[in-house]
Amino acid sequence: MVRTTSPHTMIKGVKIQSQAAPQAQAELFTDGALEFLAALHRTFESTRQSLLVAREEAQRRYDSGVSLDFAPETANIRAEPSWHCAPPAPGLEDRRVEITGPTDRKMVINALNSGAKTFMADFEDSSSPTFANMINGQINLRDAIRRNIDFESNGKQYKLSAQPAVLIVRPRGWHLDEPRVTIDNAPISGSIFDFALFFYHNAKELVKAGRGPYFYLPKMEHYLEARLWNDIFLFSQSYIGMPHNTIRATVLIETLPAAFQMEEILFELRNHSSGLNCGRWDYIFSFIKKRRADRGAVLPDRKDVTMTVGFMDAYVKLLIQTCHRRKVAAMGGMSAQIPIKDDAKANEVAMAKVRADKLREVTAGHDGTWIAHPLINQIARQIFDENMLGPNQACYHVLRQDVKVAAADLLNTKVPGQITEDGVRENVSTSLAYTSAWIGGNGCIPLNYLMEDAATAEITRVQLWQWVHYGARLDNGLPITLEYIDSLIKELAPGIKKIVAGVKEENVDVAAEYLKAQVRKQWPSEFLTSDLMPYLAIADGVDPKYQKSAL
């Protein structure tokens, strides 16, 4: 049954709190889909909440001086050589170039037609989770799977190619609620909402087409969070009558605690696993945030925290070794550069950085890499074609037995570089620009010829907090104070509308007040997306009395 968009549904306890995108709601929120959402929420929400509490308890331990380390209770899993993960699912044998991006209709077509092997359709860091973005994105993916997505805009035809990229979907992380849908008067998990709607409407259609329901799983901090995903996969496959182990999931290792539990995460998901990915930008963010009480963990300018510095290099090597030992893909990360159309010389410098990054990845043993723009595909593809002759390196023969990574290597804070005035200014500008755009419904913006998403905005926010909190100094000796940051915000905020198209002044004001509040806190907030979600919810018609203000 297809319904109208009433806040009360025919499914007991389920309420839709927004009237946004009524046509998409009518098509997605069938009785069957809502019953599935309710079943998942009622079965697994208490576990999610307990795991989020466990994150807070772990942070208190780190703040008290307890160092991160490999878990002693799972030493047997790490030591046992005989277990392997499931073989690659159809279409995932060769993932040498993966393109990522949000789920708007034009982006979906262009990404699927890009020539990349796979497309990660993103409901997370490159999407602003307005309700219209989330559910129209589901409609776009549904239509793409059924080859019913072609459209015309401004006289230009957008049409799906005969052999599009393999689709992988990234739902939101465990920390995010979906406040526009409540079940038993509590918001559903954003993770479950995104996963469930996609799976319910498309899993059987994907299998019929010779593929399967494939996912990227973000922001996990513990192997028990991977176990929760695995339990949801088993429940969901049984619910719709699909054989177990049809789903495949690649986990982004983008938090510092997860780097110490790669083996355990793979073990929990072993029958549904398609590997791990180096979520590099979020990993830097997590490195700072988890070590917020460690004065020795203060990092220099964002541009200096490259993939070759100690703690990043150790994490990459350990991920490749771990994945290939367990016979799954070790995916590389994102180069944020995008083509510079109006300056050939600057474009060649930027593309040279992409080539160097991709060459570093393939020679290290990665089985594939990420790009953010279709025009980067040819560069990344050429590097991998020249250096990876088979479908992957994980079948997985590059075992990296030479690698020995200790806890101290993953925690190494020796990063060459300094804190400069340009670095501080760039952080303030990026934070204001991205946050303003996100509140306005845009989760992915080009800035200084880099594609910035929530992860890079999070790095800027916590770096500014860290520098103020620990009284860091610029390379010229000037201290980084609250007054200094306030003055930069006042100077740079008026120019944000010029560098990001469509940003509203009131959103810039919110972003400025938010950043001022963040650098004054005892500890930085866990996620700006969690803090600012109430703005999106209220804009979507959710009663403000149910929302917590971050300011």
Coordinates of C-alpha atoms in Angstrom, one line a residue:
M1 CA 0.0 0.0 0.0
V2 CA 1.3 3.5 -1.0
R3 CA 0.4 6.2 1.5
T4 CA 0.0 10.0 1.7
T5 CA 2.4 11.9 4.0
S6 CA 0.5 12.1 7.2
P7 CA 2.5 12.3 10.4
H8 CA 0.5 9.3 11.6
T9 CA 0.8 6.1 9.6
M10 CA -1.2 2.9 9.6
I11 CA 1.7 1.2 11.3
K12 CA 1.4 1.3 15.0
G13 CA 3.9 3.6 16.7
V14 CA 5.4 4.8 13.4
K15 CA 5.2 8.6 12.7
I16 CA 6.5 10.6 9.8
Q17 CA 7.3 14.1 11.2
S18 CA 7.9 16.0 8.0
Q19 CA 5.9 16.8 4.9
A20 CA 9.0 17.3 2.8
A21 CA 9.2 15.5 -0.7
P22 CA 5.6 14.2 -0.5
Q23 CA 5.9 12.2 -3.8
A24 CA 9.1 10.4 -2.6
Q25 CA 7.4 9.7 0.8
A26 CA 4.4 8.2 -1.0
E27 CA 6.5 5.9 -3.0
L28 CA 9.0 4.8 -0.3
F29 CA 6.9 4.6 2.8
T30 CA 4.7 1.7 2.0
D31 CA 3.2 -0.4 4.8
G32 CA 5.8 -3.1 4.2
A33 CA 8.7 -0.7 4.3
L34 CA 7.5 1.0 7.5
E35 CA 6.9 -2.4 9.2
F36 CA 10.5 -3.3 8.3
L37 CA 11.8 -0.1 9.7
A38 CA 9.8 -0.7 12.9
A39 CA 11.0 -4.3 13.2
L40 CA 14.7 -3.2 12.9
H41 CA 14.3 -0.3 15.3
R42 CA 12.5 -2.4 18.0
T43 CA 15.0 -5.2 17.7
F44 CA 18.3 -3.3 17.6
E45 CA 17.9 0.3 18.9
S46 CA 18.7 -0.6 22.5
T47 CA 22.0 -2.2 21.4
R48 CA 22.9 0.9 19.4
Q49 CA 22.3 3.1 22.4
S50 CA 24.4 0.9 24.6
L51 CA 27.2 1.0 22.1
L52 CA 27.1 4.8 22.0
V53 CA 27.3 4.9 25.8
A54 CA 30.3 2.6 25.5
R55 CA 32.0 5.2 23.2
E56 CA 31.6 7.8 25.9
E57 CA 33.0 5.5 28.6
A58 CA 36.0 4.7 26.3
Q59 CA 36.6 8.4 25.8
R60 CA 36.7 9.0 29.6
R61 CA 39.4 6.3 29.8
Y62 CA 41.5 8.0 27.1
D63 CA 41.1 11.3 28.9
S64 CA 42.3 9.8 32.1
G65 CA 45.5 8.7 30.4
V66 CA 44.7 5.1 29.4
S67 CA 46.5 4.5 26.1
L68 CA 44.8 2.9 23.1
D69 CA 46.0 -0.6 22.5
F70 CA 45.1 -3.9 20.8
A71 CA 42.4 -5.7 22.8
P72 CA 43.7 -8.6 25.0
E73 CA 40.3 -10.4 24.9
T74 CA 40.5 -10.8 21.1
A75 CA 44.2 -11.9 20.9
N76 CA 43.1 -15.3 19.8
I77 CA 41.2 -13.9 16.8
R78 CA 44.3 -11.9 15.6
A79 CA 46.6 -14.9 16.2
E80 CA 44.5 -17.5 14.3
P81 CA 45.6 -17.7 10.7
S82 CA 42.9 -20.1 9.3
W83 CA 39.9 -17.8 9.1
H84 CA 39.2 -15.8 6.0
C85 CA 36.3 -13.6 4.9
A86 CA 33.8 -14.4 2.1
P87 CA 35.0 -14.3 -1.5
P88 CA 34.3 -11.1 -3.6
A89 CA 30.6 -10.8 -4.5
P90 CA 29.6 -10.4 -8.2
G91 CA 30.9 -7.0 -9.5
L92 CA 33.3 -6.5 -6.5
E93 CA 36.3 -8.6 -7.8
D94 CA 37.9 -5.5 -9.4
R95 CA 37.5 -2.2 -7.6
R96 CA 40.6 -0.4 -8.8
V97 CA 38.8 3.0 -9.0
E98 CA 35.7 3.9 -7.0
I99 CA 34.0 7.2 -7.4
T100 CA 32.0 8.7 -4.5
G101 CA 29.4 11.4 -4.1
P102 CA 25.9 12.4 -3.0
T103 CA 22.7 10.9 -4.3
D104 CA 21.2 13.7 -6.3
R105 CA 19.9 12.5 -9.7
K106 CA 22.5 14.2 -11.9
M107 CA 25.4 13.0 -9.7
V108 CA 24.1 9.4 -9.7
I109 CA 24.0 9.3 -13.5
N110 CA 27.4 10.9 -14.0
A111 CA 29.1 8.7 -11.4
L112 CA 27.6 5.5 -12.8
N113 CA 28.7 6.6 -16.2
S114 CA 32.2 7.8 -15.1
G115 CA 34.1 4.7 -16.1
A116 CA 34.9 3.9 -12.5
K117 CA 34.5 0.3 -11.4
T118 CA 32.1 1.2 -8.6
F119 CA 30.1 4.2 -7.3
M120 CA 29.7 4.7 -3.6
A121 CA 26.4 6.6 -3.3
D122 CA 26.7 8.6 -0.1
F123 CA 24.0 9.3 2.4
E124 CA 26.7 10.3 4.9
D125 CA 29.6 12.8 4.8
S126 CA 29.0 14.3 1.3
S127 CA 25.3 14.7 1.8
S128 CA 23.5 17.2 4.0
P129 CA 20.7 15.1 5.5
T130 CA 17.7 17.2 4.8
F131 CA 14.7 14.9 4.5
A132 CA 14.3 15.7 0.9
N133 CA 17.9 14.8 0.2
M134 CA 17.7 11.6 2.0
I135 CA 14.5 10.2 0.5
N136 CA 14.9 11.7 -3.0
G137 CA 18.3 10.0 -3.0
Q138 CA 16.6 6.7 -2.2
I139 CA 14.3 7.3 -5.2
N140 CA 17.2 8.1 -7.5
L141 CA 19.0 4.9 -6.5
R142 CA 15.9 2.9 -6.9
D143 CA 15.4 4.3 -10.4
A144 CA 19.0 3.8 -11.4
I145 CA 18.9 0.1 -10.4
R146 CA 15.8 -0.3 -12.6
R147 CA 17.4 1.8 -15.4
N148 CA 14.6 4.3 -15.1
I149 CA 16.6 7.3 -14.2
D150 CA 17.2 9.1 -17.5
F151 CA 16.1 12.8 -17.6
E152 CA 16.6 16.1 -19.4
S153 CA 17.7 19.4 -17.8
N154 CA 18.3 22.7 -19.6
G155 CA 18.2 20.9 -22.9
K156 CA 20.9 18.3 -21.9
Q157 CA 20.1 14.6 -21.8
Y158 CA 21.3 12.6 -18.8
K159 CA 21.1 8.9 -19.7
L160 CA 22.5 5.8 -18.0
S161 CA 25.2 3.9 -20.0
A162 CA 24.9 0.3 -21.0
Q163 CA 27.5 -0.8 -18.4
P164 CA 27.3 1.5 -15.4
A165 CA 29.5 1.2 -12.3
V166 CA 28.6 -1.3 -9.6
L167 CA 26.5 0.5 -6.9
I168 CA 27.6 0.6 -3.2
V169 CA 25.6 2.6 -0.7
R170 CA 27.0 4.3 2.4
P171 CA 24.4 4.9 5.1
R172 CA 24.9 7.4 8.0
G173 CA 27.0 6.4 11.0
W174 CA 25.7 4.9 14.3
H175 CA 25.8 8.3 16.1
L176 CA 23.2 10.0 13.9
D177 CA 19.5 10.0 14.5
E178 CA 16.8 10.4 11.8
P179 CA 14.5 12.8 13.6
R180 CA 11.9 13.0 10.8
V181 CA 10.8 9.4 11.5
T182 CA 9.9 8.3 15.0
I183 CA 9.0 4.9 16.2
D184 CA 7.4 4.5 19.6
N185 CA 8.1 8.3 20.1
A186 CA 11.9 7.9 19.6
P187 CA 13.8 8.9 16.5
I188 CA 15.0 6.0 14.4
S189 CA 18.8 5.5 13.7
G190 CA 20.0 7.3 10.6
S191 CA 22.0 4.1 9.8
I192 CA 19.0 1.8 10.0
F193 CA 16.8 4.3 8.1
D194 CA 19.2 4.6 5.1
F195 CA 20.1 0.9 5.1
A196 CA 16.6 -0.4 5.5
L197 CA 14.9 1.7 2.8
F198 CA 17.5 0.8 0.3
F199 CA 17.6 -2.9 1.2
Y200 CA 13.9 -3.4 1.3
H201 CA 13.1 -1.7 -2.0
N202 CA 16.2 -2.9 -4.0
A203 CA 17.9 -6.0 -2.7
K204 CA 16.0 -8.6 -4.8
E205 CA 16.2 -6.4 -7.9
L206 CA 20.0 -6.1 -7.5
V207 CA 20.4 -9.9 -7.2
K208 CA 18.1 -10.3 -10.2
A209 CA 20.5 -8.1 -12.2
G210 CA 23.5 -10.2 -11.2
R211 CA 24.8 -7.9 -8.4
G212 CA 23.8 -7.6 -4.8
P213 CA 23.1 -5.2 -1.9
Y214 CA 26.5 -3.7 -1.2
F215 CA 27.4 -1.2 1.5
Y216 CA 30.1 1.0 3.0
L217 CA 29.9 1.2 6.7
P218 CA 31.2 4.4 8.3
K219 CA 32.5 5.8 11.7
M220 CA 32.7 2.5 13.7
E221 CA 34.8 2.5 16.8
H222 CA 34.5 -1.0 18.1
Y223 CA 34.1 -4.6 16.8
L224 CA 30.8 -4.8 18.7
E225 CA 29.5 -2.1 16.4
A226 CA 30.4 -4.3 13.5
R227 CA 28.6 -7.2 15.2
L228 CA 25.5 -5.1 15.3
W229 CA 25.7 -4.5 11.6
N230 CA 26.2 -8.2 11.0
D231 CA 23.1 -9.0 13.2
I232 CA 21.1 -6.5 11.2
F233 CA 22.3 -8.1 7.9
L234 CA 21.2 -11.6 9.1
F235 CA 17.8 -10.3 10.4
S236 CA 17.2 -8.4 7.2
Q237 CA 18.0 -11.2 4.8
S238 CA 15.8 -13.5 6.7
Y239 CA 13.0 -10.9 6.8
I240 CA 12.7 -10.7 3.0
G241 CA 13.6 -14.4 2.3
M242 CA 17.1 -13.8 0.9
P243 CA 19.9 -16.3 1.5
H244 CA 22.3 -15.3 4.2
N245 CA 25.7 -13.9 3.2
T246 CA 24.3 -12.1 0.0
I247 CA 25.0 -8.7 1.5
R248 CA 28.6 -7.4 1.3
A249 CA 29.9 -4.5 3.4
T250 CA 33.2 -2.6 3.3
V251 CA 34.1 -0.9 6.6
L252 CA 35.8 2.5 6.6
I253 CA 38.6 2.5 9.1
E254 CA 38.2 6.1 9.9
T255 CA 38.4 6.3 13.7
L256 CA 41.5 5.7 15.9
P257 CA 40.0 3.0 18.0
A258 CA 38.9 1.0 14.9
A259 CA 42.6 0.9 13.8
F260 CA 43.3 -1.3 16.8
Q261 CA 40.5 -3.6 15.9
M262 CA 40.7 -4.2 12.2
E263 CA 41.0 -8.0 12.5
E264 CA 38.1 -8.2 14.9
I265 CA 35.9 -6.0 12.7
L266 CA 36.6 -8.3 9.7
F267 CA 35.9 -11.3 11.9
E268 CA 32.5 -10.1 13.0
L269 CA 31.5 -9.4 9.4
R270 CA 33.5 -12.2 7.8
N271 CA 30.6 -13.8 5.9
H272 CA 29.4 -10.4 4.7
S273 CA 32.8 -8.6 4.4
S274 CA 34.2 -7.1 1.2
G275 CA 37.1 -5.4 3.0
L276 CA 38.3 -2.3 4.7
N277 CA 39.0 1.3 3.4
C278 CA 41.4 4.0 4.6
G279 CA 39.0 6.8 5.5
R280 CA 41.9 9.2 5.8
W281 CA 40.3 12.5 6.5
D282 CA 38.0 11.2 9.2
Y283 CA 40.9 9.3 10.6
I284 CA 42.9 12.5 11.2
F285 CA 39.8 14.0 12.8
S286 CA 39.4 11.0 15.1
F287 CA 43.2 11.0 15.9
I288 CA 42.8 14.6 17.3
K289 CA 39.5 14.1 19.0
K290 CA 40.2 10.8 20.7
R291 CA 43.5 12.3 22.0
R292 CA 41.9 15.6 23.1
A293 CA 43.5 15.3 26.6
D294 CA 47.0 14.7 25.2
R295 CA 49.0 17.9 24.9
G296 CA 51.6 15.9 23.0
A297 CA 49.1 15.1 20.2
V298 CA 48.9 18.7 18.9
L299 CA 49.2 18.6 15.1
P300 CA 50.5 21.2 12.6
D301 CA 48.7 22.7 9.6
R302 CA 46.2 20.3 8.0
K303 CA 48.2 20.3 4.8
D304 CA 51.2 18.9 6.6
V305 CA 49.3 15.8 7.9
T306 CA 49.9 13.7 4.8
M307 CA 49.6 10.0 4.2
T308 CA 53.4 9.6 4.7
V309 CA 53.6 10.9 8.2
G310 CA 54.2 8.2 10.9
F311 CA 50.8 7.5 12.3
M312 CA 49.1 7.6 8.9
D313 CA 51.7 5.4 7.2
A314 CA 51.5 2.8 10.0
Y315 CA 47.7 2.7 9.7
V316 CA 47.8 2.2 5.9
K317 CA 50.4 -0.7 6.2
L318 CA 48.4 -2.4 8.9
L319 CA 45.2 -2.2 7.0
I320 CA 46.7 -3.7 3.8
Q321 CA 48.4 -6.5 5.8
T322 CA 45.2 -7.3 7.7
C323 CA 42.9 -7.3 4.7
H324 CA 45.2 -9.5 2.5
R325 CA 45.8 -11.9 5.3
R326 CA 42.0 -12.4 5.5
K327 CA 41.5 -12.4 1.7
V328 CA 39.5 -9.2 1.2
A329 CA 40.1 -5.8 -0.5
A330 CA 42.2 -3.1 1.1
M331 CA 40.8 0.1 -0.4
G332 CA 42.8 3.3 -0.6
G333 CA 41.4 6.7 0.2
M334 CA 40.3 9.9 -1.4
S335 CA 42.4 12.5 -3.2
A336 CA 40.5 15.7 -2.6
Q337 CA 41.9 17.5 -5.7
I338 CA 39.4 18.3 -8.5
P339 CA 40.3 19.6 -12.0
I340 CA 41.2 23.3 -12.4
K341 CA 39.6 24.3 -15.7
D342 CA 40.8 27.9 -16.0
D343 CA 44.5 27.4 -15.1
A344 CA 46.4 24.7 -17.0
K345 CA 49.6 25.1 -14.9
A346 CA 47.8 24.9 -11.6
N347 CA 45.8 22.0 -12.9
E348 CA 48.9 20.0 -13.8
V349 CA 50.3 20.6 -10.3
A350 CA 47.1 19.3 -8.8
M351 CA 46.9 16.3 -11.0
A352 CA 50.5 15.5 -10.3
K353 CA 49.5 15.3 -6.6
V354 CA 46.8 12.8 -7.6
R355 CA 49.2 10.7 -9.6
A356 CA 51.7 10.6 -6.7
D357 CA 49.0 9.7 -4.2
K358 CA 47.6 6.8 -6.4
L359 CA 51.0 5.5 -7.1
R360 CA 51.8 5.4 -3.4
E361 CA 48.6 3.5 -2.8
V362 CA 49.0 0.8 -5.5
T363 CA 52.7 0.2 -4.7
A364 CA 51.8 -0.1 -1.0
G365 CA 49.4 -2.9 -1.9
H366 CA 46.0 -1.3 -2.1
D367 CA 43.4 -3.0 -4.3
G368 CA 41.7 0.2 -5.4
T369 CA 41.3 3.9 -4.7
W370 CA 38.7 6.7 -4.4
I371 CA 38.1 9.7 -6.6
A372 CA 35.6 12.6 -6.1
H373 CA 35.3 13.8 -9.8
P374 CA 34.7 11.8 -13.0
L375 CA 37.6 13.6 -14.8
I376 CA 40.1 12.1 -12.2
N377 CA 39.1 8.5 -13.2
Q378 CA 41.5 8.3 -16.2
I379 CA 44.5 9.4 -14.0
A380 CA 43.7 6.9 -11.2
R381 CA 42.8 4.1 -13.7
Q382 CA 46.1 4.5 -15.6
I383 CA 48.2 4.3 -12.4
F384 CA 46.4 1.1 -11.2
D385 CA 46.3 -0.5 -14.7
E386 CA 50.1 -0.1 -15.0
N387 CA 50.9 -1.4 -11.5
M388 CA 48.1 -3.9 -10.7
L389 CA 47.8 -6.4 -13.6
G390 CA 45.2 -8.6 -12.0
P391 CA 41.7 -7.7 -10.7
N392 CA 43.2 -7.0 -7.3
Q393 CA 46.2 -7.5 -5.1
A394 CA 44.2 -9.3 -2.4
C395 CA 43.6 -12.7 -4.0
Y396 CA 45.4 -11.7 -2.4
H397 CA 49.1 -12.1 -2.9
V398 CA 50.6 -8.9 -1.5
L399 CA 50.7 -10.1 2.1
R400 CA 53.0 -7.4 3.4
Q401 CA 54.6 -9.8 5.8
D402 CA 57.4 -7.2 6.2
V403 CA 55.0 -5.0 8.1
K404 CA 55.3 -4.9 11.9
V405 CA 53.0 -2.2 13.4
A406 CA 52.9 -1.7 17.1
A407 CA 50.5 0.5 19.1
A408 CA 53.2 3.1 19.4
D409 CA 53.3 3.4 15.7
L410 CA 49.6 4.1 15.4
L411 CA 49.9 6.7 18.1
N412 CA 53.1 8.4 16.8
T413 CA 52.6 12.2 17.0
K414 CA 55.8 13.2 15.3
V415 CA 54.5 15.2 12.3
P416 CA 56.9 17.5 10.5
G417 CA 55.4 21.0 9.9
Q418 CA 54.3 24.1 11.7
I419 CA 51.1 26.0 12.5
T420 CA 51.0 29.0 10.2
E421 CA 48.7 32.0 9.8
D422 CA 47.6 30.7 6.4
G423 CA 46.8 27.3 8.0
V424 CA 44.7 28.9 10.7
R425 CA 42.9 31.2 8.2
E426 CA 42.2 28.2 5.9
N427 CA 40.7 26.2 8.8
V428 CA 38.4 29.0 9.8
S429 CA 37.3 29.7 6.2
T430 CA 36.7 26.0 5.5
S431 CA 34.8 25.5 8.7
L432 CA 32.5 28.5 8.1
A433 CA 32.0 27.7 4.4
Y434 CA 31.2 24.0 4.8
T435 CA 29.0 24.4 7.9
S436 CA 27.0 27.2 6.2
A437 CA 26.5 25.1 3.1
W438 CA 25.6 22.0 5.1
I439 CA 22.9 23.9 7.0
G440 CA 21.6 25.1 3.7
G441 CA 21.3 21.5 2.3
N442 CA 24.6 21.1 0.5
G443 CA 27.0 18.5 1.9
C444 CA 29.8 18.6 -0.6
I445 CA 31.5 21.8 -1.8
P446 CA 34.5 22.7 -4.0
L447 CA 36.8 25.0 -2.1
N448 CA 40.3 26.1 -3.3
Y449 CA 40.1 23.3 -5.9
L450 CA 39.6 20.7 -3.2
M451 CA 36.3 18.8 -2.7
E452 CA 35.4 19.4 1.0
D453 CA 32.9 17.3 2.9
A454 CA 32.1 16.8 6.5
A455 CA 35.3 15.0 7.3
T456 CA 37.6 17.9 6.2
A457 CA 35.3 20.4 8.0
E458 CA 35.6 18.3 11.2
I459 CA 39.4 18.4 11.0
T460 CA 39.3 22.2 10.8
R461 CA 37.0 22.5 13.8
V462 CA 38.9 20.2 16.1
Q463 CA 42.3 21.6 15.1
L464 CA 41.2 25.1 15.9
W465 CA 39.9 23.9 19.3
Q466 CA 43.1 22.0 19.9
W467 CA 45.3 25.0 19.1
V468 CA 43.4 27.3 21.3
H469 CA 43.0 24.8 24.2
Y470 CA 46.7 24.1 24.4
G471 CA 47.9 27.6 23.7
A472 CA 49.7 26.7 20.5
R473 CA 51.7 29.4 18.7
L474 CA 52.1 30.3 15.1
D475 CA 55.5 29.8 13.4
N476 CA 56.0 33.6 13.9
G477 CA 55.6 33.2 17.7
L478 CA 52.1 34.7 18.0
P479 CA 49.8 32.7 20.3
I480 CA 46.5 31.3 19.0
T481 CA 43.9 32.7 21.3
L482 CA 40.2 33.0 21.5
E483 CA 40.4 36.6 20.5
Y484 CA 42.5 35.7 17.5
I485 CA 40.1 33.1 16.3
D486 CA 37.1 35.5 16.9
S487 CA 38.9 38.2 14.8
L488 CA 39.4 35.8 11.9
I489 CA 35.8 34.7 12.0
K490 CA 34.7 38.3 12.0
E491 CA 37.0 39.0 9.0
L492 CA 36.3 35.9 6.9
A493 CA 32.6 35.3 7.5
P494 CA 31.4 38.2 5.2
G495 CA 33.2 36.6 2.3
I496 CA 31.8 33.1 2.6
K497 CA 28.9 33.9 0.3
K498 CA 31.3 34.8 -2.5
I499 CA 33.2 31.5 -2.4
V500 CA 30.3 29.1 -1.9
A501 CA 27.3 29.6 -4.2
G502 CA 23.9 29.8 -2.7
V503 CA 24.9 30.2 0.9
K504 CA 22.5 32.3 2.9
E505 CA 23.7 34.9 5.4
E506 CA 21.7 33.5 8.3
N507 CA 23.4 30.2 7.8
V508 CA 26.8 31.9 7.8
D509 CA 25.8 33.5 11.1
V510 CA 24.9 30.2 12.6
A511 CA 28.2 28.7 11.4
A512 CA 30.1 31.6 12.9
E513 CA 28.4 31.3 16.3
Y514 CA 28.9 27.5 16.3
L515 CA 32.6 27.8 15.6
K516 CA 33.0 30.5 18.3
A517 CA 31.2 28.2 20.8
Q518 CA 33.3 25.1 19.8
V519 CA 36.7 26.7 20.5
R520 CA 35.5 27.8 23.9
K521 CA 34.3 24.3 25.0
Q522 CA 36.2 22.1 27.5
W523 CA 36.1 19.4 24.9
P524 CA 35.0 19.7 21.2
S525 CA 31.7 18.1 20.2
E526 CA 31.7 14.6 18.9
F527 CA 30.3 15.6 15.5
L528 CA 29.1 18.9 14.0
T529 CA 26.5 16.9 12.0
S530 CA 24.9 15.7 15.3
D531 CA 25.0 19.2 16.8
L532 CA 23.4 20.9 13.8
M533 CA 20.9 18.3 12.8
P534 CA 18.1 20.1 14.8
Y535 CA 18.4 23.0 12.3
L536 CA 17.6 20.6 9.4
A537 CA 14.9 18.9 11.4
I538 CA 13.1 22.1 12.3
A539 CA 13.4 23.3 8.7
D540 CA 11.7 20.1 7.7
G541 CA 8.8 20.7 10.0
V542 CA 9.7 18.7 13.1
D543 CA 8.3 20.3 16.2
P544 CA 11.2 22.4 17.8
K545 CA 10.3 21.2 21.3
Y546 CA 11.7 17.7 20.4
Q547 CA 15.1 19.1 19.3
K548 CA 18.2 20.0 21.3
S549 CA 20.0 23.2 20.3
A550 CA 23.8 23.1 19.9
L551 CA 24.2 26.9 20.5

